[in-house]
């Protein structure tokens, strides 16, 4: 069976675009000059096949198909076939992938997805709310107190800042235990179902140990930065039946993958399709209008990647964050609708004297009822 | 103790550059609005500190220092502090890092480096030669035969194509065993010290198993693509005393990290400093003048990153490849001098009828004697 990848390719004209398309087909598979590709299996199956070359705005859309046999069941080799060496060529960008049942059967995707997260949080409709405990350098007690107050204010998901790892000021195990407890105590008061979401990082081996510790300690989900930890590690954690919690993905260290429009990956692929392929349930990314430079169009591209039909994979929740405020929240509803997690950190922490009230004002501002 | 990161920052003027520098200092550490950063430890230690803002060509050079305490001994948190969220902002690029003894003490760096590799290969001076067995889709026997012939021709290092994983056509264990055997048999004939270098990939856990299998099977080194496998996995493998082989790094999937000049990482940092920090001994990257777009200046920047003084880390070997030919080899000597590994794959495979002779012509062309 074959699967297809669509690229955006910069070229002066159709002739050059076709040449670059053939180049991708060779580079991503056999990586030897075309004229010495062995006939038979290698040429007929392994060699990439150019399926389409069409002009699009300021560039060309190129679709190349590849054999499942080249992937060999290896998640990283799938990524390598999609965009290994070609990532280093100028003016080539991955737009989207179209997989097949045999491949998607190997990588189970989101365990919870949008509907699973809503069920866990007891919020069947309306936007979900997330905040973050921070900054690094506070003690475990201070961070746990913040988590407690966010939960009292009705935030559905309270996550670690992505810079919280195992610093001496708030060691991982101590922090997770204290924050889970703080959120549970708030739930007991409010009747809510807020969850605590620790940031999981560490060595290749330690990563899994921390994730399992978080589960045992009562965390509701975990957060991982795939560009730091590695995309296979996230895929493996999501697929691990012993783990079985939702995964929130953080964009730290990933900026270069999307930021140059002619290279890297489309927002739709990187923050949408790839996340679902890994098994992520909610993907954090910088919202438009905040302190990062994503446009409304790029954010809509992410929504598409999170929710479009994509094999057997459930839709997941876009989680825009970064510089949001209570004031800017209503405008976001027009873009995101109901199926979104609003991540607001700094803007709530500014209201420390009445943090719980600020959380409720945020809920009102985004039209969250109940 | 503190360490420093130098960024290239795009700004209209010094005032904007200073504002963006302050922004980095906040974003990479506390990630809350500056005015609510808690006084005391968080403000005095954890918060990034702008050390310098100076105009450079078309941009500004910004140096920010960070506390070791923020890193918490975690390799990925070090990368996250260097360029986590700021990677998603436009016009910011990591130029270089300046670490301190406490940090470099945590990450032991290259086990072999340039001199260790030379000693292992028995080549005290002159350029080293590397080739690759490929394409994916050939049988184990065909790949092993190619490895044998490269070794007969005197190539010092014979590596897997980076697309060779565990495909049915040449399963990992079978391939490694056969290729190691083929290279050893050639060494027995020639008296040479050629080594076979398998490509190591797989799940987060399987990666280490394969690396250890490769060692037991007699591989001379392993190749890993850090942008695929994850930078911590490579660091952990290099530091593992049970492993203890040299590591060759491959650039697959990493292109976006360097290709847009205003974002991501300098070539010096990404293909130099970062590799040494991970413990890589030789770094493959696309040579100038080949089918990729790196300039001579960018390649010289990589040499600098591989060989400049950098804490306790040994110099490592730049390994330019991608579209090299026997004809272009002499021009490369002017840029690289002696301390280089020339990686030539496709251009040698074109000469299949006299592959051994082509290897010898290459050796002559680059001035390799003995």
XYZ file of C-alpha atoms in Angstrom:
740
model
C 0.000 0.000 0.000
C 1.059 3.608 -0.566
C 0.491 6.856 1.305
C 0.815 10.414 0.060
C 2.440 13.636 1.199
C 1.576 17.026 -0.240
C 4.324 19.643 -0.304
C 4.416 23.313 -1.128
C 7.361 23.765 -3.471
C 8.847 27.072 -4.607
C 9.799 27.015 -8.301
C 10.071 29.486 -11.163
C 7.785 27.506 -13.461
C 6.075 24.170 -13.975
C 9.186 22.607 -15.487
C 11.273 23.446 -12.448
C 8.443 22.384 -10.133
C 8.312 18.961 -11.808
C 12.067 18.605 -11.485
C 11.899 19.483 -7.788
C 9.015 17.024 -7.333
C 11.129 14.238 -8.847
C 13.921 15.339 -6.598
C 11.742 14.878 -3.502
C 10.657 11.430 -4.704
C 14.307 10.350 -4.963
C 15.686 12.197 -1.927
C 13.065 10.879 0.494
C 13.479 7.254 -0.505
C 16.465 5.861 -2.411
C 18.761 8.893 -2.088
C 20.953 7.872 -5.020
C 21.040 9.392 -8.501
C 17.853 8.470 -10.383
C 19.730 6.760 -13.214
C 21.280 4.129 -10.933
C 18.102 3.200 -9.055
C 17.908 -0.606 -9.324
C 15.006 -1.861 -11.426
C 12.289 -4.102 -9.993
C 11.250 -3.768 -6.331
C 13.295 -0.669 -5.525
C 12.173 1.272 -8.592
C 8.595 -0.020 -8.624
C 7.837 0.154 -4.901
C 10.404 1.949 -2.748
C 11.096 4.920 -5.021
C 8.733 7.836 -4.358
C 6.179 8.472 -7.096
C 5.148 11.978 -8.150
C 1.341 11.932 -8.220
C 0.579 15.586 -8.945
C 2.239 18.950 -9.584
C -0.106 21.932 -9.681
C 0.315 25.682 -9.436
C -0.914 27.318 -6.227
C -0.460 30.871 -4.972
C 3.229 31.868 -5.390
C 4.367 28.235 -5.545
C 3.407 24.698 -6.584
C 1.521 21.940 -4.836
C 3.381 18.642 -5.213
C 1.998 15.294 -4.136
C 4.346 12.322 -3.812
C 3.316 8.807 -2.815
C 5.503 6.382 -0.872
C 5.317 2.684 -0.050
C 4.409 1.501 3.438
C 7.278 -0.942 2.988
C 9.742 1.940 3.191
C 8.404 2.881 6.641
C 9.006 -0.620 8.016
C 6.575 -0.008 10.885
C 8.863 2.623 12.418
C 7.219 5.893 13.496
C 10.386 7.917 13.050
C 11.010 6.409 9.640
C 7.501 7.570 8.691
C 8.538 11.113 9.656
C 11.840 10.617 7.845
C 10.063 9.569 4.650
C 7.686 12.516 4.963
C 10.455 15.097 5.332
C 13.929 13.797 6.232
C 16.563 15.212 3.918
C 14.152 17.416 1.966
C 13.711 19.459 5.146
C 17.183 20.836 4.437
C 16.331 22.116 0.954
C 15.128 25.649 0.450
C 11.533 26.333 -0.598
C 9.981 22.994 0.365
C 7.274 22.658 3.011
C 5.055 19.776 4.128
C 1.402 20.762 3.749
C -0.439 17.568 4.717
C -0.301 13.790 4.695
C -2.869 11.245 3.541
C -2.193 7.910 5.205
C -3.805 4.489 4.686
C -5.409 1.943 7.025
C -2.328 -0.224 7.309
C -0.245 2.720 8.553
C -2.832 4.287 10.826
C -3.372 0.799 12.249
C 0.208 0.928 13.553
C -0.214 4.229 15.359
C -3.437 4.310 17.381
C -3.717 8.093 17.740
C -5.577 10.059 20.416
C -6.932 7.850 23.189
C -9.340 10.547 24.402
C -9.612 13.263 21.814
C -12.164 16.035 22.101
C -15.092 13.928 23.288
C -12.996 11.869 25.702
C -11.593 14.997 27.332
C -15.045 16.549 27.597
C -16.387 13.380 29.238
C -13.520 13.269 31.727
C -13.994 16.932 32.633
C -17.795 16.737 32.737
C -18.158 19.578 30.236
C -20.250 18.313 27.303
C -20.268 21.657 25.517
C -18.820 25.168 25.543
C -15.168 26.079 25.667
C -12.844 24.497 28.208
C -10.520 26.527 30.397
C -6.872 25.888 31.196
C -4.317 27.782 33.211
C -0.726 27.238 34.272
C 1.070 27.397 37.608
C 4.241 29.452 37.432
C 6.888 30.839 37.520
C 9.781 28.453 37.908
C 11.511 29.284 41.171
C 8.417 29.279 43.370
C 8.262 26.623 46.061
C 6.065 23.549 45.846
C 3.741 25.067 48.448
C 3.365 28.294 46.461
C 2.702 26.433 43.210
C 0.211 24.098 44.882
C -1.593 27.071 46.386
C -1.897 28.597 42.913
C -3.255 25.313 41.546
C -5.774 25.218 44.383
C -7.024 28.717 43.646
C -7.322 28.058 39.890
C -9.429 24.985 40.676
C -11.576 26.966 43.111
C -12.130 29.461 40.311
C -13.398 26.670 38.071
C -10.518 26.205 35.620
C -10.983 22.751 34.095
C -7.322 22.049 33.515
C -4.432 23.340 35.591
C -1.056 22.592 34.114
C 2.551 23.037 35.072
C 4.447 25.761 33.330
C 6.479 23.974 30.667
C 9.678 25.101 32.354
C 8.863 23.223 35.563
C 10.882 20.028 35.544
C 12.689 18.782 38.651
C 14.274 21.978 39.931
C 15.350 22.057 43.565
C 12.774 24.783 44.271
C 9.880 22.399 43.446
C 11.030 18.824 42.787
C 8.915 16.807 40.362
C 7.403 14.159 42.640
C 6.794 16.529 45.529
C 5.210 19.090 43.205
C 2.941 16.625 41.429
C 1.715 15.102 44.669
C 1.057 18.513 46.248
C -0.695 19.983 43.212
C -2.893 16.938 42.655
C -3.891 17.128 46.301
C -4.541 20.868 46.078
C -6.789 20.447 43.048
C -8.653 17.500 44.583
C -9.301 19.511 47.734
C -10.695 22.363 45.659
C -12.905 19.918 43.749
C -14.240 18.610 47.065
C -15.327 22.158 47.900
C -16.744 23.100 44.512
C -18.054 19.771 43.271
C -15.950 20.372 40.156
C -13.836 17.969 38.138
C -10.699 20.037 37.608
C -7.554 18.090 36.780
C -3.877 18.749 37.380
C -1.529 18.277 34.418
C 2.181 17.948 35.212
C 4.886 18.698 32.688
C 6.726 15.486 31.833
C 10.298 15.668 30.653
C 13.555 13.951 31.451
C 15.895 11.377 30.025
C 14.640 9.025 27.338
C 14.031 6.427 30.029
C 13.085 8.737 32.891
C 10.332 10.301 30.806
C 8.197 7.159 31.003
C 8.853 6.743 34.705
C 7.683 10.281 35.395
C 4.571 9.824 33.279
C 3.635 6.670 35.185
C 4.383 8.384 38.490
C 2.050 11.213 37.481
C -0.713 8.733 36.734
C -0.276 6.905 40.027
C -0.216 10.227 41.884
C -3.634 11.144 40.458
C -2.785 13.564 37.646
C -5.643 13.931 35.172
C -3.402 14.232 32.116
C 0.228 15.027 31.334
C 1.899 17.689 29.230
C 4.834 16.980 26.916
C 6.805 19.118 24.454
C 7.344 16.784 21.476
C 9.998 18.966 19.843
C 12.074 18.547 22.998
C 11.246 15.016 24.088
C 11.071 13.538 20.607
C 8.021 12.683 18.551
C 8.422 8.913 18.983
C 8.483 9.211 22.757
C 5.106 10.963 22.721
C 3.672 8.418 20.272
C 4.894 5.573 22.437
C 3.515 7.080 25.635
C 0.102 7.702 24.073
C -0.077 4.120 22.793
C 1.030 2.569 26.099
C -1.994 0.834 27.700
C -0.283 0.985 31.101
C -0.339 4.785 30.888
C -3.731 5.654 29.444
C -4.061 9.344 30.417
C -4.750 12.229 28.008
C -1.729 14.022 26.593
C -1.435 17.782 26.179
C 1.276 18.870 23.753
C 3.374 22.020 24.281
C 5.122 23.886 21.423
C 8.405 24.720 23.183
C 11.459 24.419 20.914
C 9.227 23.767 17.867
C 9.055 27.270 16.444
C 11.531 26.726 13.620
C 9.335 23.919 12.313
C 6.579 26.290 11.229
C 7.807 29.861 11.350
C 9.418 30.266 7.898
C 6.560 30.047 5.392
C 8.597 28.379 2.624
C 10.143 25.671 4.824
C 9.288 23.234 7.561
C 5.689 22.228 8.074
C 2.299 23.830 7.615
C 0.527 24.782 10.817
C -2.177 22.285 9.860
C 0.295 19.418 9.678
C 2.553 20.296 12.580
C -0.019 21.366 15.164
C -2.815 19.169 13.783
C -2.141 15.993 11.826
C 1.203 15.208 13.450
C -0.257 15.677 16.929
C -3.109 13.266 16.201
C -0.714 10.773 14.682
C 1.317 10.892 17.909
C -1.835 10.463 19.999
C -2.009 13.939 21.521
C -5.464 14.968 22.819
C -5.028 18.742 23.119
C -2.399 20.877 21.412
C -1.106 24.130 22.879
C 0.081 26.738 20.370
C 0.468 30.526 20.316
C -2.792 32.281 19.645
C -3.208 35.092 17.145
C -3.193 38.570 18.612
C -1.014 37.598 21.573
C 2.715 38.104 21.990
C 3.553 35.544 19.283
C 3.153 36.104 15.569
C 0.631 33.495 14.406
C -2.064 34.929 12.142
C -5.791 34.182 12.299
C -5.373 32.185 9.081
C -2.605 30.062 10.610
C -4.756 29.398 13.672
C -7.650 28.372 11.420
C -5.228 26.048 9.643
C -4.475 24.466 13.021
C -8.185 24.007 13.766
C -8.473 22.226 10.422
C -5.570 19.937 11.266
C -7.089 19.162 14.675
C -10.590 18.391 13.444
C -10.645 17.441 9.748
C -11.242 13.859 8.681
C -7.924 12.074 9.152
C -8.152 8.308 8.981
C -9.448 6.786 12.194
C -8.162 9.628 14.359
C -10.567 11.467 16.652
C -10.679 15.263 16.523
C -8.530 16.873 19.210
C -8.793 20.193 20.996
C -6.899 23.252 19.794
C -5.507 25.028 22.866
C -4.500 28.547 21.924
C -2.455 30.383 24.541
C 0.227 32.947 24.992
C -0.662 36.495 25.833
C -4.432 36.005 25.954
C -6.487 38.243 28.196
C -10.010 38.281 29.525
C -10.675 41.248 27.226
C -9.545 39.443 24.081
C -11.500 36.286 24.852
C -14.798 37.183 23.148
C -13.115 37.826 19.787
C -11.615 34.390 19.981
C -15.016 32.721 20.220
C -15.766 33.939 16.703
C -12.771 32.046 15.374
C -12.797 28.959 17.570
C -16.452 28.323 18.339
C -17.101 25.935 21.237
C -14.545 23.242 20.623
C -11.500 24.857 22.105
C -9.461 25.035 25.279
C -8.566 28.587 26.242
C -5.180 28.689 27.935
C -4.706 31.805 30.029
C -1.810 32.107 32.420
C -0.171 35.450 32.968
C -3.351 37.503 32.535
C -5.029 35.643 35.405
C -1.967 35.736 37.645
C -2.032 39.519 37.372
C -5.278 39.318 39.370
C -3.682 37.520 42.295
C -5.774 39.288 44.932
C -8.923 37.850 43.423
C -7.681 34.984 41.297
C -10.851 32.942 41.773
C -12.971 35.903 40.658
C -10.750 36.492 37.634
C -11.247 32.846 36.609
C -15.018 33.297 36.808
C -14.883 36.520 34.798
C -12.902 34.660 32.159
C -15.522 31.900 32.075
C -18.224 34.504 31.551
C -16.224 36.298 28.889
C -15.916 33.153 26.782
C -19.551 32.164 27.247
C -18.886 29.206 29.463
C -22.029 28.322 31.384
C -22.268 25.754 34.161
C 26.177 29.956 38.569
C 24.930 31.441 35.331
C 25.389 30.582 31.666
C 24.843 32.776 28.620
C 23.094 32.498 25.281
C 23.721 34.883 22.399
C 20.846 35.525 20.018
C 20.527 37.349 16.737
C 17.474 39.556 17.083
C 15.765 41.487 14.309
C 14.680 44.959 15.436
C 14.150 48.385 13.890
C 16.451 50.138 16.333
C 18.307 49.781 19.609
C 15.228 50.634 21.652
C 13.234 47.838 20.060
C 16.194 45.482 20.319
C 16.439 46.169 24.067
C 12.714 45.550 24.455
C 13.004 42.254 22.574
C 16.007 41.279 24.685
C 14.006 41.856 27.856
C 11.246 39.836 26.290
C 13.569 36.859 25.776
C 14.789 37.108 29.365
C 11.189 36.856 30.610
C 9.838 34.397 28.041
C 12.599 31.841 28.527
C 12.339 31.767 32.301
C 9.367 33.041 34.276
C 6.923 33.471 31.382
C 4.698 35.866 33.274
C 4.389 39.625 32.828
C 7.533 41.348 34.110
C 5.642 43.474 36.617
C 4.332 40.473 38.560
C 7.619 38.581 38.792
C 8.001 37.788 42.500
C 10.890 39.599 44.195
C 13.764 37.718 45.815
C 14.942 34.360 44.426
C 12.754 34.355 41.300
C 13.656 37.900 40.269
C 17.288 37.741 41.362
C 18.197 34.264 40.105
C 15.630 32.584 37.888
C 14.683 35.562 35.721
C 16.898 35.874 32.633
C 19.302 38.819 32.709
C 20.119 40.867 29.627
C 23.911 41.118 29.525
C 24.465 42.866 26.191
C 22.595 44.347 23.226
C 24.757 45.389 20.295
C 24.160 46.175 16.645
C 25.427 43.608 14.123
C 24.827 43.373 10.382
C 21.089 43.865 9.689
C 20.159 42.940 13.262
C 21.245 43.001 16.906
C 23.338 40.651 18.988
C 21.643 39.999 22.318
C 23.241 38.089 25.174
C 21.066 36.838 28.020
C 22.310 34.944 31.055
C 20.340 32.286 32.920
C 20.752 30.469 36.229
C 21.851 26.849 36.340
C 19.109 26.431 38.923
C 16.500 26.918 36.197
C 17.918 23.949 34.291
C 17.545 21.608 37.254
C 20.055 19.169 35.767
C 17.704 18.310 32.898
C 19.222 18.288 29.408
C 15.938 19.120 27.718
C 15.262 21.928 30.158
C 18.652 23.356 29.171
C 17.480 23.378 25.548
C 14.146 24.785 26.666
C 15.832 27.652 28.515
C 18.076 28.302 25.493
C 15.198 28.530 23.027
C 11.827 27.102 24.134
C 9.030 29.594 23.550
C 11.239 32.202 21.907
C 11.705 29.760 19.021
C 8.138 30.644 18.037
C 8.796 34.368 17.765
C 9.789 35.899 14.477
C 13.280 37.287 13.977
C 15.052 35.521 16.844
C 17.878 33.026 16.304
C 20.281 31.270 18.662
C 23.859 32.104 17.694
C 25.888 30.360 20.411
C 25.957 29.332 24.037
C 28.594 29.864 26.700
C 28.169 27.296 29.465
C 29.933 26.916 32.816
C 31.754 24.054 34.532
C 28.820 23.005 36.658
C 26.633 22.533 33.561
C 29.223 20.925 31.314
C 29.987 18.603 34.218
C 26.461 17.206 33.882
C 26.787 16.413 30.192
C 30.075 14.673 29.423
C 30.176 15.424 25.694
C 32.038 13.506 22.985
C 33.611 10.286 24.265
C 35.937 10.013 21.245
C 35.952 13.294 19.368
C 38.356 13.927 16.540
C 41.440 12.344 18.090
C 39.575 9.329 19.463
C 38.068 8.573 16.069
C 41.431 8.945 14.374
C 43.009 6.543 16.869
C 40.247 3.984 16.393
C 40.563 4.165 12.623
C 44.346 4.228 12.625
C 44.487 7.434 10.608
C 46.519 10.009 12.565
C 46.305 12.669 9.856
C 44.675 13.528 6.550
C 40.976 13.493 5.774
C 38.829 10.477 6.674
C 36.507 8.833 4.182
C 32.929 7.689 4.725
C 30.370 6.155 2.428
C 26.852 4.785 2.781
C 25.191 1.548 1.755
C 21.899 2.130 -0.039
C 19.190 2.285 -1.301
C 16.434 1.098 0.998
C 14.789 -1.894 -0.677
C 17.983 -3.843 -1.404
C 18.379 -7.164 0.383
C 20.717 -7.695 3.307
C 23.063 -9.637 1.020
C 23.191 -6.810 -1.518
C 23.816 -4.178 1.164
C 26.511 -6.302 2.831
C 28.206 -6.817 -0.527
C 28.286 -3.050 -0.999
C 29.771 -2.581 2.475
C 32.404 -5.200 1.667
C 33.436 -3.440 -1.518
C 33.616 -0.020 0.153
C 35.906 -1.522 2.792
C 38.041 -3.189 0.138
C 38.332 0.242 -1.492
C 39.673 1.651 1.780
C 36.728 3.723 3.009
C 37.316 4.236 6.744
C 33.672 4.409 7.726
C 30.803 2.641 6.009
C 27.414 3.654 7.266
C 23.821 2.672 6.702
C 21.720 5.001 4.627
C 19.693 6.948 7.195
C 16.503 5.462 5.758
C 17.540 1.909 6.638
C 15.663 0.945 9.780
C 14.058 -2.466 10.166
C 12.357 -2.901 6.794
C 11.442 -6.435 5.738
C 13.903 -6.213 2.832
C 16.879 -5.908 5.229
C 15.892 -6.339 8.886
C 18.002 -4.488 11.415
C 19.747 -7.333 13.253
C 20.341 -9.402 10.143
C 21.702 -6.364 8.284
C 24.027 -5.241 11.061
C 25.455 -8.721 11.551
C 25.993 -9.231 7.819
C 27.537 -5.819 7.201
C 29.878 -6.016 10.201
C 30.996 -9.416 8.941
C 31.454 -8.115 5.400
C 33.603 -5.203 6.588
C 35.680 -7.412 8.903
C 36.344 -9.838 6.036
C 37.509 -6.962 3.861
C 39.763 -5.709 6.672
C 41.289 -9.181 6.913
C 42.221 -8.922 3.242
C 43.447 -5.327 3.246
C 44.874 -5.021 6.725
C 42.620 -1.971 7.106
C 40.576 -0.810 10.070
C 37.315 0.098 8.367
C 34.237 0.181 10.590
C 30.547 -0.402 9.918
C 28.129 2.192 11.303
C 24.472 1.121 11.514
C 21.625 3.617 11.621
C 19.932 3.442 15.011
C 16.298 4.435 15.329
C 13.161 3.002 16.848
C 10.898 3.543 19.802
C 12.169 5.513 22.753
C 13.023 2.237 24.478
C 13.959 0.182 21.416
C 16.541 2.772 20.407
C 18.858 1.808 23.277
C 18.360 -1.903 22.652
C 19.387 -1.502 19.034
C 22.429 0.570 19.944
C 23.590 -2.093 22.384
C 22.890 -4.831 19.839
C 25.037 -2.944 17.323
C 27.880 -2.783 19.802
C 27.676 -6.473 20.642
C 27.531 -7.309 16.938
C 30.820 -5.506 16.347
C 29.747 -2.185 14.860
C 32.474 0.446 15.102
C 30.107 3.347 15.760
C 26.406 4.139 15.359
C 24.522 6.812 13.456
C 21.539 8.669 14.899
C 19.375 11.515 13.633
C 18.828 13.694 16.729
C 15.996 15.733 15.196
C 14.085 12.479 14.790
C 15.134 10.491 17.827
C 15.241 13.421 20.219
C 18.246 15.314 21.509
C 18.063 13.822 25.013
C 18.140 10.266 23.657
C 21.409 10.977 21.872
C 22.882 12.692 24.928
C 21.888 9.749 27.105
C 23.319 7.174 24.699
C 26.623 9.036 24.419
C 26.931 9.255 28.199
C 26.046 5.587 28.796
C 29.201 3.720 29.895
C 27.635 0.413 28.855
C 27.499 1.700 25.272
C 30.777 3.505 24.713
C 30.955 3.642 20.908
C 31.393 6.791 18.796
C 28.227 8.499 17.594
C 27.721 9.939 14.118
C 24.868 12.428 13.861
C 22.628 12.692 10.762
C 20.687 15.862 9.854
C 17.429 14.237 8.679
C 14.314 16.171 9.735
C 16.450 19.007 11.129
C 16.376 21.371 8.154
C 13.843 23.797 9.579
C 16.116 24.375 12.552
C 18.698 26.232 10.493
C 17.293 27.047 7.075
C 15.526 30.370 7.727
C 18.286 32.865 8.535
C 16.243 34.937 10.979
C 14.932 31.986 13.022
C 16.008 28.725 14.555
C 19.685 28.154 15.238
C 22.957 29.223 13.705
C 24.810 26.504 11.823
C 27.585 26.868 14.359
C 25.284 26.104 17.266
C 23.075 23.452 15.698
C 25.703 21.405 13.840
C 28.523 22.239 16.213
C 27.966 23.211 19.830
C 24.726 21.268 20.263
C 26.308 18.123 18.794
C 29.242 18.315 21.191
C 26.920 18.951 24.100
C 25.022 15.767 23.143
C 28.266 13.811 22.859
C 28.316 13.352 19.087
C 31.772 12.571 17.614
C 31.147 13.321 13.918
C 28.342 15.427 12.455
C 26.933 14.858 8.972
C 25.506 17.922 7.225
C 24.943 19.018 3.628
C 28.081 20.312 2.007
C 28.249 23.537 0.007
C 28.104 23.091 -3.740
C 26.094 19.884 -3.557
C 22.365 19.422 -4.035
C 21.554 21.256 -0.787
C 21.769 24.973 -0.285
C 24.375 25.511 2.459
C 26.898 28.222 1.622
C 30.657 28.064 2.163
C 30.217 30.566 4.987
C 27.629 28.357 6.690
C 29.938 25.341 6.376
C 32.789 27.370 7.879
C 30.428 28.299 10.708
C 29.886 24.568 11.304
C 33.644 23.921 11.400
C 33.891 26.650 14.035
C 31.139 25.031 16.102
C 32.859 21.635 15.829
C 36.325 22.793 16.776
C 36.279 26.074 18.721
C 37.014 26.096 22.417
C 33.838 24.983 24.136
C 34.246 24.117 27.792
C 35.763 20.675 28.289
C 34.411 19.320 25.009
C 36.800 17.767 22.509
C 36.709 18.964 18.893
C 34.586 16.725 16.678
C 34.743 15.963 12.985
C 32.644 17.875 10.462
C 31.294 15.351 7.948
C 30.059 17.204 4.859
C 28.029 15.094 2.440
C 25.218 15.228 -0.032
C 25.949 15.441 -3.716
C 29.761 15.411 -3.411
C 31.774 14.004 -6.292
C 35.369 12.928 -6.836
C 35.774 16.004 -9.048
C 34.603 18.460 -6.373
C 36.749 16.923 -3.638
C 39.952 18.979 -4.157
C 38.076 22.298 -3.764
C 36.771 21.055 -0.450
C 40.254 20.531 0.949
C 40.807 24.301 0.740
C 37.873 24.880 3.051
C 38.136 21.903 5.386
C 41.841 21.187 5.640
C 42.724 17.782 7.076
C 40.311 17.480 9.937
C 37.232 16.355 8.104
C 35.321 13.246 7.104
C 34.285 13.277 3.451
C 30.968 11.492 3.018
C 30.417 10.359 -0.555
C 27.619 7.972 -1.410
C 25.826 8.303 -4.720
C 28.881 9.462 -6.678
C 30.751 6.284 -5.756
C 27.773 4.017 -6.355
C 27.635 5.352 -9.915
C 30.959 3.553 -10.416
C 29.573 0.159 -9.462
C 31.668 -1.785 -11.979
C 34.843 -0.574 -10.291
C 33.664 0.594 -6.894
C 36.956 -0.274 -5.192
C 38.882 1.725 -7.814
C 36.506 4.678 -7.414
C 37.161 4.668 -3.657
C 40.898 4.803 -4.296
C 40.517 7.635 -6.810
C 38.532 9.533 -4.190
C 41.284 8.971 -1.636
C 43.828 10.354 -4.085
C 41.628 13.303 -4.976
C 41.401 14.431 -1.344
C 45.115 13.895 -0.714
C 44.681 10.920 1.563
C 47.913 8.976 1.759
C 48.350 5.597 3.410
